[in-house]
Amino acid sequence: MSALHLSDLLRRDLASDPIITGVTADSRKVAPGALFVALPGTTADGRAFIPQALGRRRRRPGAGRYARRRRAGAGDLGRRAPDLRHRRARFYGAQPKTCVAVTGTNGKTSVAAFCRQIWAGLGHKSASMGTLGVVGQKGDKTYALTGPGLTSPDAAEAARLMAELAAKDVTHVAVEASSHGIDQRRLDGVALTAAAFTNLTQDHLDYHGTMDAYRAAKLRLFEALLPRGRTAVLNADSDAYSAFAAASIMAGLGVMGVGERGRDLTLIGRQATPEGQRLTLDVQGEVRDILLPLAGAFQASNALVAAGLCIAAGDRPDAVIGALEGLTGAQGRLQRIGAETGRGEVYVDYAHTPDGLETVLTALRPHATGRLIVVFGAGGDRDRGKRPLMGEIAARLADVAIVTDDNPRSEDPASIRAQVRTGCPDALEIGDRRAAIEAAIEMMRDGDVVVIAGKGHEQGQIVGGTTHPFDDATVASEALSLYA
């Protein structure tokens, strides 16, 4: 591991200049030689954890005097180094040669995973970083560097992971850029080759307050983080395309438009097939037909954004488009579950916003020769305005809607369900999520499609302050096995 004097990291002279062997904003990860950076977060202020960080130092032999000096100077250091969010990422230094980022309300995880797969198919050692953790890939072999976590890791952690990927000879990495992560400067230390935008719909207003502030956070990826002369890959079918294209041009970026209305990578036609969908594309003036082994118009859109990123990062368009035929879906993203039972099909998806739910239900309607059944809820301590909207969408697009608990957190689960049901008063209400999934599968007949929406890849359900083990895919598979 690298080591620097604190003066090198802060780029100024210091009377006391200890050697720093690591940087973290998590007081639980403080170790000998580590610099703890106390920053305000979304729910807690890192400065409140300074005593905990110092306590971890004091428990180590010989650390007492250093801990006391840190306590005396901690406040002064914070005042004199207001840009530590950015500087802490400089510590680790090394990064893969090609780094791209994708932002948007929906689709980030799929786009990052698709980039990783495309690059691996083209012979690059690649990785993706985001909601599903850090996943590396060489050829058809994948490995997890970390498990699922935050969409955008803390800046110091992101820099450390980048350095670790570079040490493993990873040359290409795709990073999910959440609005929280961009706003909190978590990606400021990442040297980007290209960046992409998928869509912008209501989400995270509990944090940003307004859609204008939410949009501004995402625009910062193109206005401040992507260097001039690079390429912004934008979903031209999004209502927000014009705003992102204008901001990118003003920031000195090239713009690659993709999608049905895209000028650079155009979706001419799409036909659903049992294997997925057949796409007809105009790739910079050349017409190509490919079989994309994924269901739904939104997955076609995600695949084209990923293709655009890989082309913008330097790979040949014909090779990138060919690699789309080998894609597999990301965990918990329109993930097909279970054994053949003759009772229809079951999908698990992370859709937890109005737009996400509408997109998934619309995508799966052509695959339901019988009924479309949806199990969904809404998270507690999050944007309450989207709850009735999701209910209305389920009532309008599904034949059967079952309202259940998502992650109620500190809120009363029954109250959340009641707010959702204002948009779908005729929906069934089954609070226990396992029971709701089992009920949906029990009522399923040949030709029906069941969608379990909201939690996707998550391995737990947060009730109060406790996370209980829970996996939608496992519960669905167990329920289906009763009818195999």
CSV table of N, CA and C in Angstrom, one decimal, residues 73-140:
chain,number,residue,atom,x,y,z
A,73,GLY,N,-6.4,19.0,17.1
A,73,GLY,CA,-6.3,19.7,15.9
A,73,GLY,C,-7.4,19.3,14.9
A,74,ALA,N,-8.3,18.4,15.2
A,74,ALA,CA,-9.2,17.9,14.2
A,74,ALA,C,-10.1,19.1,13.7
A,75,GLY,N,-10.6,19.9,14.6
A,75,GLY,CA,-11.5,21.0,14.1
A,75,GLY,C,-10.7,21.9,13.2
A,76,ASP,N,-9.5,22.3,13.6
A,76,ASP,CA,-8.7,23.3,12.9
A,76,ASP,C,-8.4,22.7,11.5
A,77,LEU,N,-8.1,21.4,11.4
A,77,LEU,CA,-7.7,20.8,10.2
A,77,LEU,C,-8.9,20.9,9.2
A,78,GLY,N,-10.1,20.6,9.8
A,78,GLY,CA,-11.3,20.6,8.9
A,78,GLY,C,-11.6,22.0,8.4
A,79,ARG,N,-11.3,23.0,9.2
A,79,ARG,CA,-11.6,24.4,8.7
A,79,ARG,C,-10.6,24.8,7.7
A,80,ARG,N,-9.4,24.3,7.8
A,80,ARG,CA,-8.3,24.8,6.9
A,80,ARG,C,-8.2,24.0,5.6
A,81,ALA,N,-9.0,22.9,5.5
A,81,ALA,CA,-8.9,22.0,4.3
A,81,ALA,C,-10.3,21.7,3.9
A,82,PRO,N,-11.1,22.7,3.4
A,82,PRO,CA,-12.5,22.4,3.0
A,82,PRO,C,-12.7,21.5,1.8
A,83,ASP,N,-11.6,21.3,1.1
A,83,ASP,CA,-11.8,20.5,-0.1
A,83,ASP,C,-11.2,19.0,0.1
A,84,LEU,N,-11.3,18.6,1.3
A,84,LEU,CA,-10.8,17.2,1.6
A,84,LEU,C,-11.6,16.1,0.9
A,85,ARG,N,-12.8,16.4,0.6
A,85,ARG,CA,-13.6,15.4,-0.2
A,85,ARG,C,-12.9,15.0,-1.4
A,86,HIS,N,-12.3,16.0,-2.1
A,86,HIS,CA,-11.6,15.7,-3.4
A,86,HIS,C,-10.2,15.2,-3.1
A,87,ARG,N,-9.5,15.8,-2.1
A,87,ARG,CA,-8.1,15.4,-1.9
A,87,ARG,C,-7.9,14.0,-1.4
A,88,ARG,N,-8.8,13.5,-0.6
A,88,ARG,CA,-8.6,12.2,-0.1
A,88,ARG,C,-8.6,11.1,-1.2
A,89,ALA,N,-9.2,11.4,-2.3
A,89,ALA,CA,-9.1,10.4,-3.4
A,89,ALA,C,-7.8,10.4,-4.1
A,90,ARG,N,-6.9,11.4,-3.9
A,90,ARG,CA,-5.6,11.5,-4.5
A,90,ARG,C,-4.7,10.4,-3.9
A,91,PHE,N,-5.0,10.0,-2.7
A,91,PHE,CA,-4.0,9.2,-2.0
A,91,PHE,C,-3.6,7.9,-2.7
A,92,TYR,N,-4.6,7.2,-3.3
A,92,TYR,CA,-4.3,5.9,-3.9
A,92,TYR,C,-3.7,6.0,-5.3
A,93,GLY,N,-4.1,7.0,-6.0
A,93,GLY,CA,-3.4,7.3,-7.3
A,93,GLY,C,-3.8,6.4,-8.5
A,94,ALA,N,-3.4,5.2,-8.5
A,94,ALA,CA,-3.5,4.3,-9.7
A,94,ALA,C,-5.0,4.0,-10.0
A,95,GLN,N,-5.3,4.0,-11.3
A,95,GLN,CA,-6.7,3.7,-11.7
A,95,GLN,C,-6.6,2.9,-13.0
A,96,PRO,N,-7.6,2.1,-13.4
A,96,PRO,CA,-7.6,1.5,-14.7
A,96,PRO,C,-7.5,2.6,-15.8
A,97,LYS,N,-7.0,2.2,-16.9
A,97,LYS,CA,-6.7,3.2,-18.0
A,97,LYS,C,-8.0,3.8,-18.5
A,98,THR,N,-9.1,3.0,-18.6
A,98,THR,CA,-10.3,3.5,-19.1
A,98,THR,C,-11.4,3.4,-18.1
A,99,CYS,N,-12.0,4.5,-17.7
A,99,CYS,CA,-13.0,4.6,-16.7
A,99,CYS,C,-14.2,5.4,-17.3
A,100,VAL,N,-15.4,4.8,-17.2
A,100,VAL,CA,-16.6,5.5,-17.7
A,100,VAL,C,-17.6,5.5,-16.6
A,101,ALA,N,-18.5,6.4,-16.6
A,101,ALA,CA,-19.6,6.5,-15.6
A,101,ALA,C,-20.9,6.7,-16.2
A,102,VAL,N,-21.9,6.2,-15.5
A,102,VAL,CA,-23.3,6.3,-16.0
A,102,VAL,C,-24.2,6.9,-14.9
A,103,THR,N,-25.0,7.8,-15.2
A,103,THR,CA,-26.0,8.4,-14.3
A,103,THR,C,-27.4,8.3,-14.9
A,104,GLY,N,-28.4,8.5,-14.1
A,104,GLY,CA,-29.8,8.4,-14.5
A,104,GLY,C,-30.6,7.8,-13.4
A,105,THR,N,-31.9,8.0,-13.4
A,105,THR,CA,-32.8,7.5,-12.4
A,105,THR,C,-32.8,6.0,-12.4
A,106,ASN,N,-33.0,5.4,-13.6
A,106,ASN,CA,-33.0,4.0,-13.8
A,106,ASN,C,-32.0,3.5,-14.8
A,107,GLY,N,-31.6,2.3,-14.7
A,107,GLY,CA,-30.7,1.7,-15.7
A,107,GLY,C,-29.2,1.7,-15.4
A,108,LYS,N,-28.8,2.4,-14.4
A,108,LYS,CA,-27.4,2.5,-14.1
A,108,LYS,C,-26.7,1.1,-13.9
A,109,THR,N,-27.3,0.3,-13.1
A,109,THR,CA,-26.7,-1.0,-12.8
A,109,THR,C,-26.6,-1.9,-14.1
A,110,SER,N,-27.6,-1.9,-14.9
A,110,SER,CA,-27.6,-2.7,-16.1
A,110,SER,C,-26.6,-2.2,-17.1
A,111,VAL,N,-26.5,-0.8,-17.3
A,111,VAL,CA,-25.5,-0.3,-18.2
A,111,VAL,C,-24.1,-0.6,-17.8
A,112,ALA,N,-23.8,-0.4,-16.5
A,112,ALA,CA,-22.5,-0.7,-16.0
A,112,ALA,C,-22.1,-2.2,-16.2
A,113,ALA,N,-23.1,-3.1,-15.9
A,113,ALA,CA,-22.8,-4.5,-16.1
A,113,ALA,C,-22.6,-4.9,-17.6
A,114,PHE,N,-23.4,-4.2,-18.4
A,114,PHE,CA,-23.3,-4.5,-19.9
A,114,PHE,C,-22.0,-4.0,-20.4
A,115,CYS,N,-21.5,-2.8,-19.9
A,115,CYS,CA,-20.2,-2.4,-20.4
A,115,CYS,C,-19.1,-3.4,-20.0
A,116,ARG,N,-19.2,-3.9,-18.7
A,116,ARG,CA,-18.2,-4.9,-18.3
A,116,ARG,C,-18.2,-6.1,-19.2
A,117,GLN,N,-19.4,-6.6,-19.5
A,117,GLN,CA,-19.5,-7.8,-20.4
A,117,GLN,C,-19.0,-7.5,-21.8
A,118,ILE,N,-19.4,-6.4,-22.4
A,118,ILE,CA,-19.0,-6.0,-23.7
A,118,ILE,C,-17.4,-6.0,-23.8
A,119,TRP,N,-16.8,-5.3,-22.8
A,119,TRP,CA,-15.4,-5.2,-22.8
A,119,TRP,C,-14.7,-6.6,-22.7
A,120,ALA,N,-15.3,-7.4,-21.8
A,120,ALA,CA,-14.7,-8.7,-21.6
A,120,ALA,C,-14.8,-9.5,-22.9
A,121,GLY,N,-15.9,-9.4,-23.6
A,121,GLY,CA,-16.1,-10.1,-24.8
A,121,GLY,C,-15.1,-9.6,-25.9
A,122,LEU,N,-14.6,-8.4,-25.8
A,122,LEU,CA,-13.7,-7.9,-26.7
A,122,LEU,C,-12.2,-8.1,-26.3
A,123,GLY,N,-12.0,-8.9,-25.2
A,123,GLY,CA,-10.7,-9.2,-24.7
A,123,GLY,C,-10.1,-8.4,-23.7
A,124,HIS,N,-10.8,-7.4,-23.2
A,124,HIS,CA,-10.3,-6.5,-22.1
A,124,HIS,C,-10.6,-7.2,-20.7
A,125,LYS,N,-9.7,-6.9,-19.8
A,125,LYS,CA,-10.0,-7.3,-18.4
A,125,LYS,C,-10.8,-6.1,-17.8
A,126,SER,N,-12.0,-6.4,-17.4
A,126,SER,CA,-12.9,-5.3,-17.1
A,126,SER,C,-13.6,-5.5,-15.7
A,127,ALA,N,-14.3,-4.4,-15.3
A,127,ALA,CA,-15.0,-4.4,-14.0
A,127,ALA,C,-16.1,-3.4,-14.0
A,128,SER,N,-17.1,-3.6,-13.1
A,128,SER,CA,-18.2,-2.7,-12.9
A,128,SER,C,-18.2,-2.4,-11.4
A,129,MET,N,-18.6,-1.1,-11.1
A,129,MET,CA,-18.7,-0.7,-9.7
A,129,MET,C,-20.0,0.0,-9.4
A,130,GLY,N,-20.7,-0.5,-8.4
A,130,GLY,CA,-22.0,0.2,-8.1
A,130,GLY,C,-22.9,-0.6,-7.1
A,131,THR,N,-24.2,-0.6,-7.4
A,131,THR,CA,-25.1,-1.2,-6.4
A,131,THR,C,-24.8,-2.6,-6.1
A,132,LEU,N,-24.4,-3.4,-7.1
A,132,LEU,CA,-24.1,-4.8,-6.9
A,132,LEU,C,-22.6,-5.0,-6.4
A,133,GLY,N,-22.0,-4.0,-6.1
A,133,GLY,CA,-20.6,-4.1,-5.6
A,133,GLY,C,-19.6,-3.9,-6.7
A,134,VAL,N,-18.4,-4.4,-6.5
A,134,VAL,CA,-17.4,-4.4,-7.6
A,134,VAL,C,-17.2,-5.8,-8.1
A,135,VAL,N,-17.5,-5.9,-9.4
A,135,VAL,CA,-17.4,-7.2,-10.1
A,135,VAL,C,-16.4,-7.1,-11.2
A,136,GLY,N,-15.4,-8.0,-11.2
A,136,GLY,CA,-14.4,-8.1,-12.2
A,136,GLY,C,-14.7,-9.2,-13.2
A,137,GLN,N,-14.2,-9.0,-14.4
A,137,GLN,CA,-14.5,-10.0,-15.4
A,137,GLN,C,-13.4,-10.1,-16.4
A,138,LYS,N,-13.0,-11.4,-16.8
A,138,LYS,CA,-12.0,-11.7,-17.8
A,138,LYS,C,-12.6,-12.8,-18.6
A,139,GLY,N,-12.9,-12.6,-19.9
A,139,GLY,CA,-13.6,-13.6,-20.7
A,139,GLY,C,-15.0,-13.8,-20.1
A,140,ASP,N,-15.4,-15.0,-19.9
A,140,ASP,CA,-16.7,-15.3,-19.3
A,140,ASP,C,-16.6,-15.6,-17.8
